[in-house]
XYZ file of C-alpha atoms in Angstrom:
537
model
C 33.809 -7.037 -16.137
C 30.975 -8.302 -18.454
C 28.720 -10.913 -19.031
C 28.011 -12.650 -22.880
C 24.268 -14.121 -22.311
C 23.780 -15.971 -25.518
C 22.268 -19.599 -27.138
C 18.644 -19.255 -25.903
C 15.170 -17.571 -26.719
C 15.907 -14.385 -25.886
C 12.526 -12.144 -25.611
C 13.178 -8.523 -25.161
C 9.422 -7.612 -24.622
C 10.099 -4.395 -26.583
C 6.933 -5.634 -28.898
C 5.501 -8.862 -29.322
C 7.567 -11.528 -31.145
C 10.690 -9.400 -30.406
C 14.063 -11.538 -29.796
C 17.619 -11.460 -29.994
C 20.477 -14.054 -30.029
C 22.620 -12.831 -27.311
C 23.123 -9.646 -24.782
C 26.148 -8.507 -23.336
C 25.593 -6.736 -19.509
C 28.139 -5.186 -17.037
C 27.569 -4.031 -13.658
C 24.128 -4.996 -13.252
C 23.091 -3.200 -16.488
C 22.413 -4.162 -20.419
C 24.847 -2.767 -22.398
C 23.909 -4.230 -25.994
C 21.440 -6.676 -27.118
C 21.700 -8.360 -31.067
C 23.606 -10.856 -32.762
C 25.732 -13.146 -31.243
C 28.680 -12.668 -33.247
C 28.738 -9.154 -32.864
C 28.512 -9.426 -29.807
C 31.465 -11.230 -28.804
C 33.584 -8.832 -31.418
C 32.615 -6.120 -30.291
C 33.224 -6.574 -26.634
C 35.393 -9.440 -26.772
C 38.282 -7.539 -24.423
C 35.536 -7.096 -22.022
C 34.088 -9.877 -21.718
C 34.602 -12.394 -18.497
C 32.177 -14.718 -18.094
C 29.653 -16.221 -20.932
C 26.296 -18.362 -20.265
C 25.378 -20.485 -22.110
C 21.513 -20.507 -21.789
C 21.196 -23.944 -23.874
C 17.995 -22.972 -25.583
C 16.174 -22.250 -22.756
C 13.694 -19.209 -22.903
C 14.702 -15.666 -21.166
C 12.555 -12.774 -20.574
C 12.804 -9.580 -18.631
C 12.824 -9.999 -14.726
C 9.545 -10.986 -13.673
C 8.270 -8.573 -10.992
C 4.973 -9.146 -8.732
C 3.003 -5.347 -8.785
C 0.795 -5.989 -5.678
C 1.706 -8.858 -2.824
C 2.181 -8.715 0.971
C 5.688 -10.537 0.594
C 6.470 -10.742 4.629
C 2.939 -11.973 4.915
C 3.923 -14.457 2.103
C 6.561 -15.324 4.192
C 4.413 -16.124 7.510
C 2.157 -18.268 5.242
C 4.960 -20.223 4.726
C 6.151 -20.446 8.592
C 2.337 -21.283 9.674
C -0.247 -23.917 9.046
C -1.883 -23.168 5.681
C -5.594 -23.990 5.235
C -5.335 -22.400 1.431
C -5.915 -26.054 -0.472
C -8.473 -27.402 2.076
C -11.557 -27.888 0.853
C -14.219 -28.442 3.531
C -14.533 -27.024 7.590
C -14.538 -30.842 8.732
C -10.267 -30.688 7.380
C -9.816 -27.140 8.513
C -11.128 -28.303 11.944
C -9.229 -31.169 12.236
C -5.830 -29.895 10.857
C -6.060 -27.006 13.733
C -7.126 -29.322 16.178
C -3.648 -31.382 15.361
C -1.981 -28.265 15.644
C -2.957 -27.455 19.405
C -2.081 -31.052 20.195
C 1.332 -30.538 19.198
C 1.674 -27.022 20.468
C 1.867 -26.176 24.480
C -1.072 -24.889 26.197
C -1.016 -21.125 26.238
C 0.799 -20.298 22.925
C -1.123 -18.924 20.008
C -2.039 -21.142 16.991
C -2.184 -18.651 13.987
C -3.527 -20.269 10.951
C -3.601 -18.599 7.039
C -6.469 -19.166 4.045
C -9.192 -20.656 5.034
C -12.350 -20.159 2.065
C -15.708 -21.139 2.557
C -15.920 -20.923 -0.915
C -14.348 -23.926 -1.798
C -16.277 -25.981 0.745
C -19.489 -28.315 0.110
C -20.684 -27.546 3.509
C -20.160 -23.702 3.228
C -21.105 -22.934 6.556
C -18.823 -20.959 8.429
C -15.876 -21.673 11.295
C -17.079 -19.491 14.496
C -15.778 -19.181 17.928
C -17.897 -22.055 19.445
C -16.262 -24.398 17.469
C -12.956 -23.341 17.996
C -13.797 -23.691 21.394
C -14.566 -27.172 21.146
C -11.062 -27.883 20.198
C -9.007 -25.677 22.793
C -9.931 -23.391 25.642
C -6.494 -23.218 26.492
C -4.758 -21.846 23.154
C -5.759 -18.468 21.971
C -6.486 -19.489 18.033
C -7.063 -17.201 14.727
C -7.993 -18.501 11.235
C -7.268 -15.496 8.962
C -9.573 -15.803 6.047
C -7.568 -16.182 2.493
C -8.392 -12.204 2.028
C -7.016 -11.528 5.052
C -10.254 -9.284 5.839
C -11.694 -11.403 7.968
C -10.512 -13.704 10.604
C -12.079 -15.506 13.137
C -10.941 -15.937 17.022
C -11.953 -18.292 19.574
C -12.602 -17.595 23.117
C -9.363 -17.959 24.878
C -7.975 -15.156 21.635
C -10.430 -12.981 22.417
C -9.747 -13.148 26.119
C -6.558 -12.460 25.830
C -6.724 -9.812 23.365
C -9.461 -8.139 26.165
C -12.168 -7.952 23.726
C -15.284 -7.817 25.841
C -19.164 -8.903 25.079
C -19.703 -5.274 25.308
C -17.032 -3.817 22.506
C -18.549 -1.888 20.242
C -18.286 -2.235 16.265
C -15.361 0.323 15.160
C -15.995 2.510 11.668
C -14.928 1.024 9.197
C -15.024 -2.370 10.816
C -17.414 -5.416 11.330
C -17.415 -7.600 14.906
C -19.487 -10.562 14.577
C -22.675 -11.927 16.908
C -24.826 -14.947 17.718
C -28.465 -14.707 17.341
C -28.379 -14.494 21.204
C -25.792 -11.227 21.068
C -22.728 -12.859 21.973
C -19.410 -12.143 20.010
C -18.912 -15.345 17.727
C -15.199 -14.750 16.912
C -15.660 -13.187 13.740
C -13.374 -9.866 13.144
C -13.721 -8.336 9.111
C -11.375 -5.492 8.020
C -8.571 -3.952 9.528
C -10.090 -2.009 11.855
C -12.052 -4.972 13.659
C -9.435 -7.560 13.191
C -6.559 -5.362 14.742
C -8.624 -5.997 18.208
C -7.193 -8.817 17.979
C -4.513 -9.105 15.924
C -2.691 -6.718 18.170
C -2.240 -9.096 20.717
C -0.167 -11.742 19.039
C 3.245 -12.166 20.070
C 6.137 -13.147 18.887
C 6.151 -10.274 15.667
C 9.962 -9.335 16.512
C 12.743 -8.371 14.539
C 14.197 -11.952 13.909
C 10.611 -12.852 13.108
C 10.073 -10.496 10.137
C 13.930 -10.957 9.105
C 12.736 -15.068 9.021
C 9.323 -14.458 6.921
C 11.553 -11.712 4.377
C 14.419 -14.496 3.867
C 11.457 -17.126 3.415
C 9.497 -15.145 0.798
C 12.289 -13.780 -1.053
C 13.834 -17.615 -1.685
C 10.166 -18.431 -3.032
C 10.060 -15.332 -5.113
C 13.712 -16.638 -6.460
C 12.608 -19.850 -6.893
C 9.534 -18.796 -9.431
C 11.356 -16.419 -11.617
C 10.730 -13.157 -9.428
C 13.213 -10.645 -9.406
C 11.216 -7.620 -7.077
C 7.301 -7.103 -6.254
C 5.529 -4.252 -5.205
C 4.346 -5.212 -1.446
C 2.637 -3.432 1.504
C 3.896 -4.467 4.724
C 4.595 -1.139 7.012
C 2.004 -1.038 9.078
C 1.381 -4.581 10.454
C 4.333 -6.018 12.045
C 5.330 -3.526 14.872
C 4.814 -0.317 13.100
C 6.962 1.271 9.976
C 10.683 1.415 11.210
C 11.328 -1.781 12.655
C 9.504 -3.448 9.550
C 11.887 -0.964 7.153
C 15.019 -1.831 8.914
C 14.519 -5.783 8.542
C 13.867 -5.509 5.048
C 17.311 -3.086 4.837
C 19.044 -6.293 6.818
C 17.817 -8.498 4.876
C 17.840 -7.447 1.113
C 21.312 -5.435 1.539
C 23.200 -6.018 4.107
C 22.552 -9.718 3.770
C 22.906 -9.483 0.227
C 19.867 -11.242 -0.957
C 19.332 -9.327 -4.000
C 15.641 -8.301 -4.557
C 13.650 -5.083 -6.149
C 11.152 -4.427 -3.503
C 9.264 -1.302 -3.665
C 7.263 -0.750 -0.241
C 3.972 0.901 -0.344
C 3.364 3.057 2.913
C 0.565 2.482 4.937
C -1.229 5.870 5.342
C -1.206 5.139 8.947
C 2.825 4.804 8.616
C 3.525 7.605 6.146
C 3.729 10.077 9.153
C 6.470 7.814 10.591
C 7.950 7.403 6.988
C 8.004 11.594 6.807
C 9.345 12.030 10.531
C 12.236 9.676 10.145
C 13.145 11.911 7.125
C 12.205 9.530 4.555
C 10.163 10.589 1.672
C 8.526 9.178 -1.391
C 11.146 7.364 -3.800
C 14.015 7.462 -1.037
C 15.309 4.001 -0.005
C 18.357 2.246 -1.006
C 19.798 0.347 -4.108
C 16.806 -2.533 -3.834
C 14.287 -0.415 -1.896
C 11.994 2.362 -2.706
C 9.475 4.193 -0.766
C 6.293 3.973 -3.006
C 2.850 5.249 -3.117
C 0.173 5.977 0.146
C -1.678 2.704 0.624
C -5.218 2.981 0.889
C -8.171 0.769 1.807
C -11.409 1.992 0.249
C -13.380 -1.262 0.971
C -12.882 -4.999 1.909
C -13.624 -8.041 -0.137
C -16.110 -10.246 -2.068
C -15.683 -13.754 -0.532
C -15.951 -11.049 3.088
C -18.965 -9.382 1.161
C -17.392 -5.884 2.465
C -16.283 -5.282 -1.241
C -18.312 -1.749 -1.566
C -20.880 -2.223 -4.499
C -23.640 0.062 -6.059
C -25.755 -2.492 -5.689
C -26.677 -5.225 -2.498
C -25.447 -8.706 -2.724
C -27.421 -10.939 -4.030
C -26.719 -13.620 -1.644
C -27.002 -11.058 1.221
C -29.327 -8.414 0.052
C -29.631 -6.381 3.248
C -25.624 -5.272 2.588
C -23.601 -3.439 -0.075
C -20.276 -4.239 1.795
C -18.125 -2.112 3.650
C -16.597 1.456 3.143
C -13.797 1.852 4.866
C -14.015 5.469 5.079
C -16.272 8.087 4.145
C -16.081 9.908 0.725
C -15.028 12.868 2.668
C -12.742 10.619 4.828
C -10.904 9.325 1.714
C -10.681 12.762 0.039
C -8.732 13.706 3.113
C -6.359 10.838 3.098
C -5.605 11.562 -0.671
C -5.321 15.217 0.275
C -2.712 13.916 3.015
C -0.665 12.018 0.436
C -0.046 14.608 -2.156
C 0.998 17.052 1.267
C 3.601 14.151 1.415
C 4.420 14.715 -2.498
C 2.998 10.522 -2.502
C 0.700 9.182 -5.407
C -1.775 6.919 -3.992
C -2.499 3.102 -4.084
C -5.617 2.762 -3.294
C -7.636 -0.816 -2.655
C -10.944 -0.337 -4.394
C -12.609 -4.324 -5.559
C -15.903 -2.824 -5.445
C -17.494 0.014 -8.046
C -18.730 2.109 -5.242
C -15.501 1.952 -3.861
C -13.858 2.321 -7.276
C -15.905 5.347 -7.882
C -15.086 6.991 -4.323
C -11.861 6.831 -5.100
C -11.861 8.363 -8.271
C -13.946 10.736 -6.887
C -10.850 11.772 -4.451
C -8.301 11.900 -7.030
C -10.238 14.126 -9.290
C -10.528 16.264 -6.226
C -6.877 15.901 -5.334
C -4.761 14.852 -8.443
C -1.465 13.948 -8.127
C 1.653 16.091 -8.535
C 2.919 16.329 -12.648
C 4.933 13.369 -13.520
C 3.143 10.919 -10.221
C 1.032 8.304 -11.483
C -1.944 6.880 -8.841
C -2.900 3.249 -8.865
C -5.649 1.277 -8.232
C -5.619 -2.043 -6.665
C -7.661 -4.559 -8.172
C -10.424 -2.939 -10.121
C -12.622 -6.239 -10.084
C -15.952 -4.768 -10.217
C -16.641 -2.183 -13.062
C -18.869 -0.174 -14.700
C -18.365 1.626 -18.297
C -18.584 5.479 -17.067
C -15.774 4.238 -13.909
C -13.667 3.252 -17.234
C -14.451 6.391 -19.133
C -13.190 8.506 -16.112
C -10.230 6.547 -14.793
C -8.657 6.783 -18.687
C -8.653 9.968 -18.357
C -6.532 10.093 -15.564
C -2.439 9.394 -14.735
C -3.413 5.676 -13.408
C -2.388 2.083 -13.344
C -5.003 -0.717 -12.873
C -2.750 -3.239 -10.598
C -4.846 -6.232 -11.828
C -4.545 -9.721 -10.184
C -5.476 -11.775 -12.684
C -5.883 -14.721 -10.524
C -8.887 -13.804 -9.016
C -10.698 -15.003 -12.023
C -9.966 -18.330 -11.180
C -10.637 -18.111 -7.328
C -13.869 -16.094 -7.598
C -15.839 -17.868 -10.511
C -18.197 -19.110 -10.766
C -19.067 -18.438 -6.625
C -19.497 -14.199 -7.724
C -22.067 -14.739 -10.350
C -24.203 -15.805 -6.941
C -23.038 -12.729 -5.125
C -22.900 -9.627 -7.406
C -25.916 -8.785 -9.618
C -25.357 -9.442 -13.560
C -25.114 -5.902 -14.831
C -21.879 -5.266 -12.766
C -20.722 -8.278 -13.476
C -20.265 -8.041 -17.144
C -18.077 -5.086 -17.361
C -16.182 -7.413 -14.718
C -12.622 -8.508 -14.083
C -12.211 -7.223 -17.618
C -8.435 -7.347 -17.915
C -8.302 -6.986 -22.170
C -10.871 -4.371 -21.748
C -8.784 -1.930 -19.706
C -5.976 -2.417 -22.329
C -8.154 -1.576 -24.690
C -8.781 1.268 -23.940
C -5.492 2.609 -23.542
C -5.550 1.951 -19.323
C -2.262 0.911 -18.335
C -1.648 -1.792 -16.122
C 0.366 -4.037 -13.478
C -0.451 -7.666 -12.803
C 0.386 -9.353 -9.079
C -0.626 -11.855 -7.418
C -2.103 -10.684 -3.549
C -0.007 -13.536 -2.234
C -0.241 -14.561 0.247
C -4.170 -14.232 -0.812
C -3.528 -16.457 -4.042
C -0.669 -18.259 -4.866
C 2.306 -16.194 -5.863
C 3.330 -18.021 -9.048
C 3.017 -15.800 -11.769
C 2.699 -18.564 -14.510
C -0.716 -19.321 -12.282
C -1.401 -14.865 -12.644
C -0.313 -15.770 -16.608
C -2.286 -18.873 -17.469
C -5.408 -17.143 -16.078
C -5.017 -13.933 -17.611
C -4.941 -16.255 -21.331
C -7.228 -18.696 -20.718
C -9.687 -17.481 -17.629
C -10.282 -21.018 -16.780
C -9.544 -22.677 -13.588
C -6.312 -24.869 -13.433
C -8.172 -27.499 -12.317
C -11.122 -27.194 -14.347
C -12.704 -30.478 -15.631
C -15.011 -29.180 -17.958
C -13.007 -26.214 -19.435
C -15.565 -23.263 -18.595
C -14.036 -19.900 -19.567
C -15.386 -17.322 -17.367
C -15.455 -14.019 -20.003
C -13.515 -15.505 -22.626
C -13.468 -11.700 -24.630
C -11.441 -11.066 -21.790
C -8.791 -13.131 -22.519
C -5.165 -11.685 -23.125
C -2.249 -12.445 -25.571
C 0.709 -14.512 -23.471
C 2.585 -11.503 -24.774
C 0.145 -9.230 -22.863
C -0.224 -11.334 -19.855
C 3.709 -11.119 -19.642
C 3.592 -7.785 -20.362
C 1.398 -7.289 -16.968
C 4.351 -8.817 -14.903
C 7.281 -6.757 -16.886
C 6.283 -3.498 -18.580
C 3.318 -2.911 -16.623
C 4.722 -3.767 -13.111
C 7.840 -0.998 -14.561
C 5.151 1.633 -15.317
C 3.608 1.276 -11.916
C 6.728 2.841 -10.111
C 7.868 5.025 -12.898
C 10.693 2.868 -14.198
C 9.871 1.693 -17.592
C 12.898 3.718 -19.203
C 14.818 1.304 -17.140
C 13.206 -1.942 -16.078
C 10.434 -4.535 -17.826
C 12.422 -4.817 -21.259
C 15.756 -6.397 -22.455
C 17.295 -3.194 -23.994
C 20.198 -1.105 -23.777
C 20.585 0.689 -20.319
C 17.689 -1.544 -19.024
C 18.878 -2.857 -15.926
C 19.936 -6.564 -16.027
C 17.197 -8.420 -14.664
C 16.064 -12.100 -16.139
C 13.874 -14.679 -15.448
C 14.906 -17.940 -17.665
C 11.923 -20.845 -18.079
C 12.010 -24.356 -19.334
C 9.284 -23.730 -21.493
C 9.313 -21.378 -24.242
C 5.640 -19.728 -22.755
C 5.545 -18.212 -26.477
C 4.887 -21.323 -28.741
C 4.410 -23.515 -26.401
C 0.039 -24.939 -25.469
C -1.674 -22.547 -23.233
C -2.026 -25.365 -20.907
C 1.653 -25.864 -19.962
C 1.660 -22.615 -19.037
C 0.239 -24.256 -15.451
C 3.662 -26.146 -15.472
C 6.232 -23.829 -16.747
C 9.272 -23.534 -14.211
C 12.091 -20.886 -13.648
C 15.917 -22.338 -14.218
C 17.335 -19.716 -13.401
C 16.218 -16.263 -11.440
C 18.867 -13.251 -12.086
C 18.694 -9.301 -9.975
C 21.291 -6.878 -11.377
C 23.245 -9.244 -13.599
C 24.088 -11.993 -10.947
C 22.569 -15.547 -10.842
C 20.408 -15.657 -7.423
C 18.947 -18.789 -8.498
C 19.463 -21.848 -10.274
C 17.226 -24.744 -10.259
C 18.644 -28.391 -9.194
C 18.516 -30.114 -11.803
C 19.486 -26.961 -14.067
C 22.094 -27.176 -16.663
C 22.991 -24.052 -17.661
């Protein structure tokens, strides 16, 4: 029958400040929301089962609008490089690694960032070398658009001295022309990636039960992820997350962007935009329009200023990208496109002008880091979300002040200034890029400092957001994204019964704790699919 949620600090999200004493839910749904004692008259026949939330703090289901969550998964199966902070301890963890791994298997390591080094200079093939010519080793960059691949990899992967550069793709070189390891963007990288075994069934099944048990664990109850394409193609990586989420029962609101490379498959199998199951959707057409900053293959207007003979990378061609968009709306598919860049950013808006989306489809575009006024004038105009990760503010200052000329960067990662102006959108995380904690997303979307930070410097503090905003970005906005805010991102009637409950009312409490707020208790459709150890609800 029903569930009486009651005793806590209940925020429904409807509007800022908005709470009730108690909600009442039944099959996975909210039936009423208001005053306790009402409550428990009016459905007191009905009511099996009442929580007492003991004053913690509950707010609609926390959902993640852009992550790779079986790649978040594999980051947690392989050696992680994320927190080191110089090549000397990325070298020697990966060393350790081969010693404790036989000769001949393939040491695949996640995050390293030259960024956070002293010595900035970067891991190449040589000096992977140095430590093993017998394993075939890749370091995947924390973008994940660059990686770098020693000798034996690159052997085995047949990638000759002679290969030439793909479009869209950069190969890396010596002074003296010989291929230093270094593979940036999808195109490139796959010459390599392509070769790794072991991506099986079982082995995406392992990273999707992995991820999903962290997303539990932080208060997540879904994410919007992108995943088709790279682990054996579209159906096998469909089916594990079908095993996974429902036949295995581990609850979890996953809506699966579609690779434009796998939205053929997607259409042939007879699937189509929005079709899926009770946890899984089809979603938009994912689209790469450039690379990244830390990469410098983010697209710009303008050269880098720390590498003035580049403006980054376009994927494709404007004409190349018109006819991808053109493919998606053939499909009846919005599109999600990846545009950090403005030159990107503007190419893309460029193809949805020329193609716009079906009436009632809403486009998005992923990250929307580097900005110019008349890119914001046109994009308002238009059905689309901004899937902002507010996280990068953190991880990219103060390093992008040396990399992207001022002008662009003060209309910049500007998060308040979108909302502003009336542009809707979604906030996620990239994991496994950043971290996926959204009180991380949260606490640098309020206070665009680093957590960290000894000094305190706020990088754009106009920029800052409201808590109730920043919330809003994980909630409402990650709802809008997929076309479900009638039904998901708010505690309301019909609203489907999805809560994350903290130890920390994020409300009232300092702006700082928001760096050590923890879920209690993680709920999908009405049932408890977490509960913290030491939790005493």
């Amino acid at each position: 029958m029903g569930i009486l949620w009651g005793n806590g600090n209940i925020y429904t999200m409807i509007e800022e400040g908005s709470k009730v004493e108690a909600l009442f839910t039944e099959q996975g749904t909210i039936i009423e929301a208001g005053e306790a004692s009402e409550l428990e008259k009016k459905y007191h026949s009905r009511i099996t089962e009442r929580i007492n939330l003991n004053h913690a703090t509950m707010i609609p289901g926390l959902v993640d609008s852009h992550m790779h969550i079986v790649g978040h998964g594999e980051r947690l199966m392989r050696l992680d490089l994320s927190e080191m902070k110089s090549r000397e301890e990325v070298l020697h963890a990966v060393s350790e690694k081969c010693r404790v791994t036989p000769e001949g298997r393939w040491v695949v390591a996640e995050g390293w960032n030259e960024n956070e080094w002293m010595d900035s200079t970067l891991i190449l093939s040589d000096d992977l070398d140095a430590i093993s010519g017998t394993h075939p080793v890749i370091l995947k960059r924390i973008c994940r658009h660059a990686l770098v691949a020693n000798s034996r990899a690159m052997k085995e992967a047949a990638v000759a001295q002679d290969v030439k550069e793909p479009a869209g793709g950069v190969i890396g070189r010596y002074p003296d022309g010989r291929l230093n390891g270094m593979f940036k963007e999808d195109p490139a990288q796959e010459l390599v990636q392509n070769s790794i075994p072991g991506i099986t069934r079982e082995y995406i099944e392992t990273a999707l039960r992995m991820a999903i048990s962290d997303c539990y664990r932080l208060g997540l109850t879904g994410c919007h992820t992108e995943d088709l394409h790279y682990y054996n193609g579209f159906l096998p990586t469909y089916e594990a997350f079908v095993t996974v989420i429902e036949e295995e029962g581990m609850s979890f609101r996953a809506n699966l962007l579609v690779h434009h490379e796998a939205a053929a498959d997607m259409h042939d199998l007879g699937y189509s935009y929005r079709d899926g199951t009770k946890y899984i959707e089809f979603d938009s057409m994912k689209i790469f329009a450039d690379g990244s900053l830390g990469g410098n293959t983010a697209l710009l207007s303008k050269p880098y200023s720390d590498q003035p003979e580049t403006q980054g990378v376009a994927i494709f061609t404007p004409g190349e990208l018109k006819e991808l968009v053109k493919k998606a709306r053939s499909l009846n598919m919005p599109v999600a496109i990846h545009a950090i860049g403005d030159l990107a950013f503007e190419y893309a808006l460029d193809a949805i002008e020329a193609f716009p989306p079906k009436q009632g489809l809403r486009d998005r575009l992923i990250h929307a880091q580097i900005m110019r006024k008349d890119l914001i004038h046109r994009a308002k105009s238009l059905p689309l979300i901004f899937d902002i990760q507010p996280g990068f503010v953190p991880s990219d200052f103060p390093w992008v002040i040396e990399k992207v000329s001022s002008d662009l960067i003060e209309q910049s990662y500007a998060w308040k200034t979108y909302l502003d102006e009336g542009i809707h959108c979604a906030g996620g995380s990239d994991a496994p890029i950043e971290k996926l904690n959204p009180f991380l997303g949260i606490h640098a979307a309020v206070t665009r400092t680093k957590p960290d930070s000894q000094n305190g410097e706020v990088f754009g503090e106009d920029q800052c957001l409201s808590v109730y905003e920043a919330v809003s970005l994980y909630t409402k906005g990650s709802a809008y994204a997929i076309g479900q805010e009638q039904k998901r991102g708010k505690i309301a009637p019909g609203y489907a019964a999805d809560f994350t409950v903290l130890d920390t009312n994020i409300f009232s409490a300092e702006k700082s704790d928001l760096l050590t707020v923890r879920a209690v208790m993680t709920v999908v459709d009405g049932r408890i699919v977490y509960k913290s150890r030491d939790c005493d609800l």
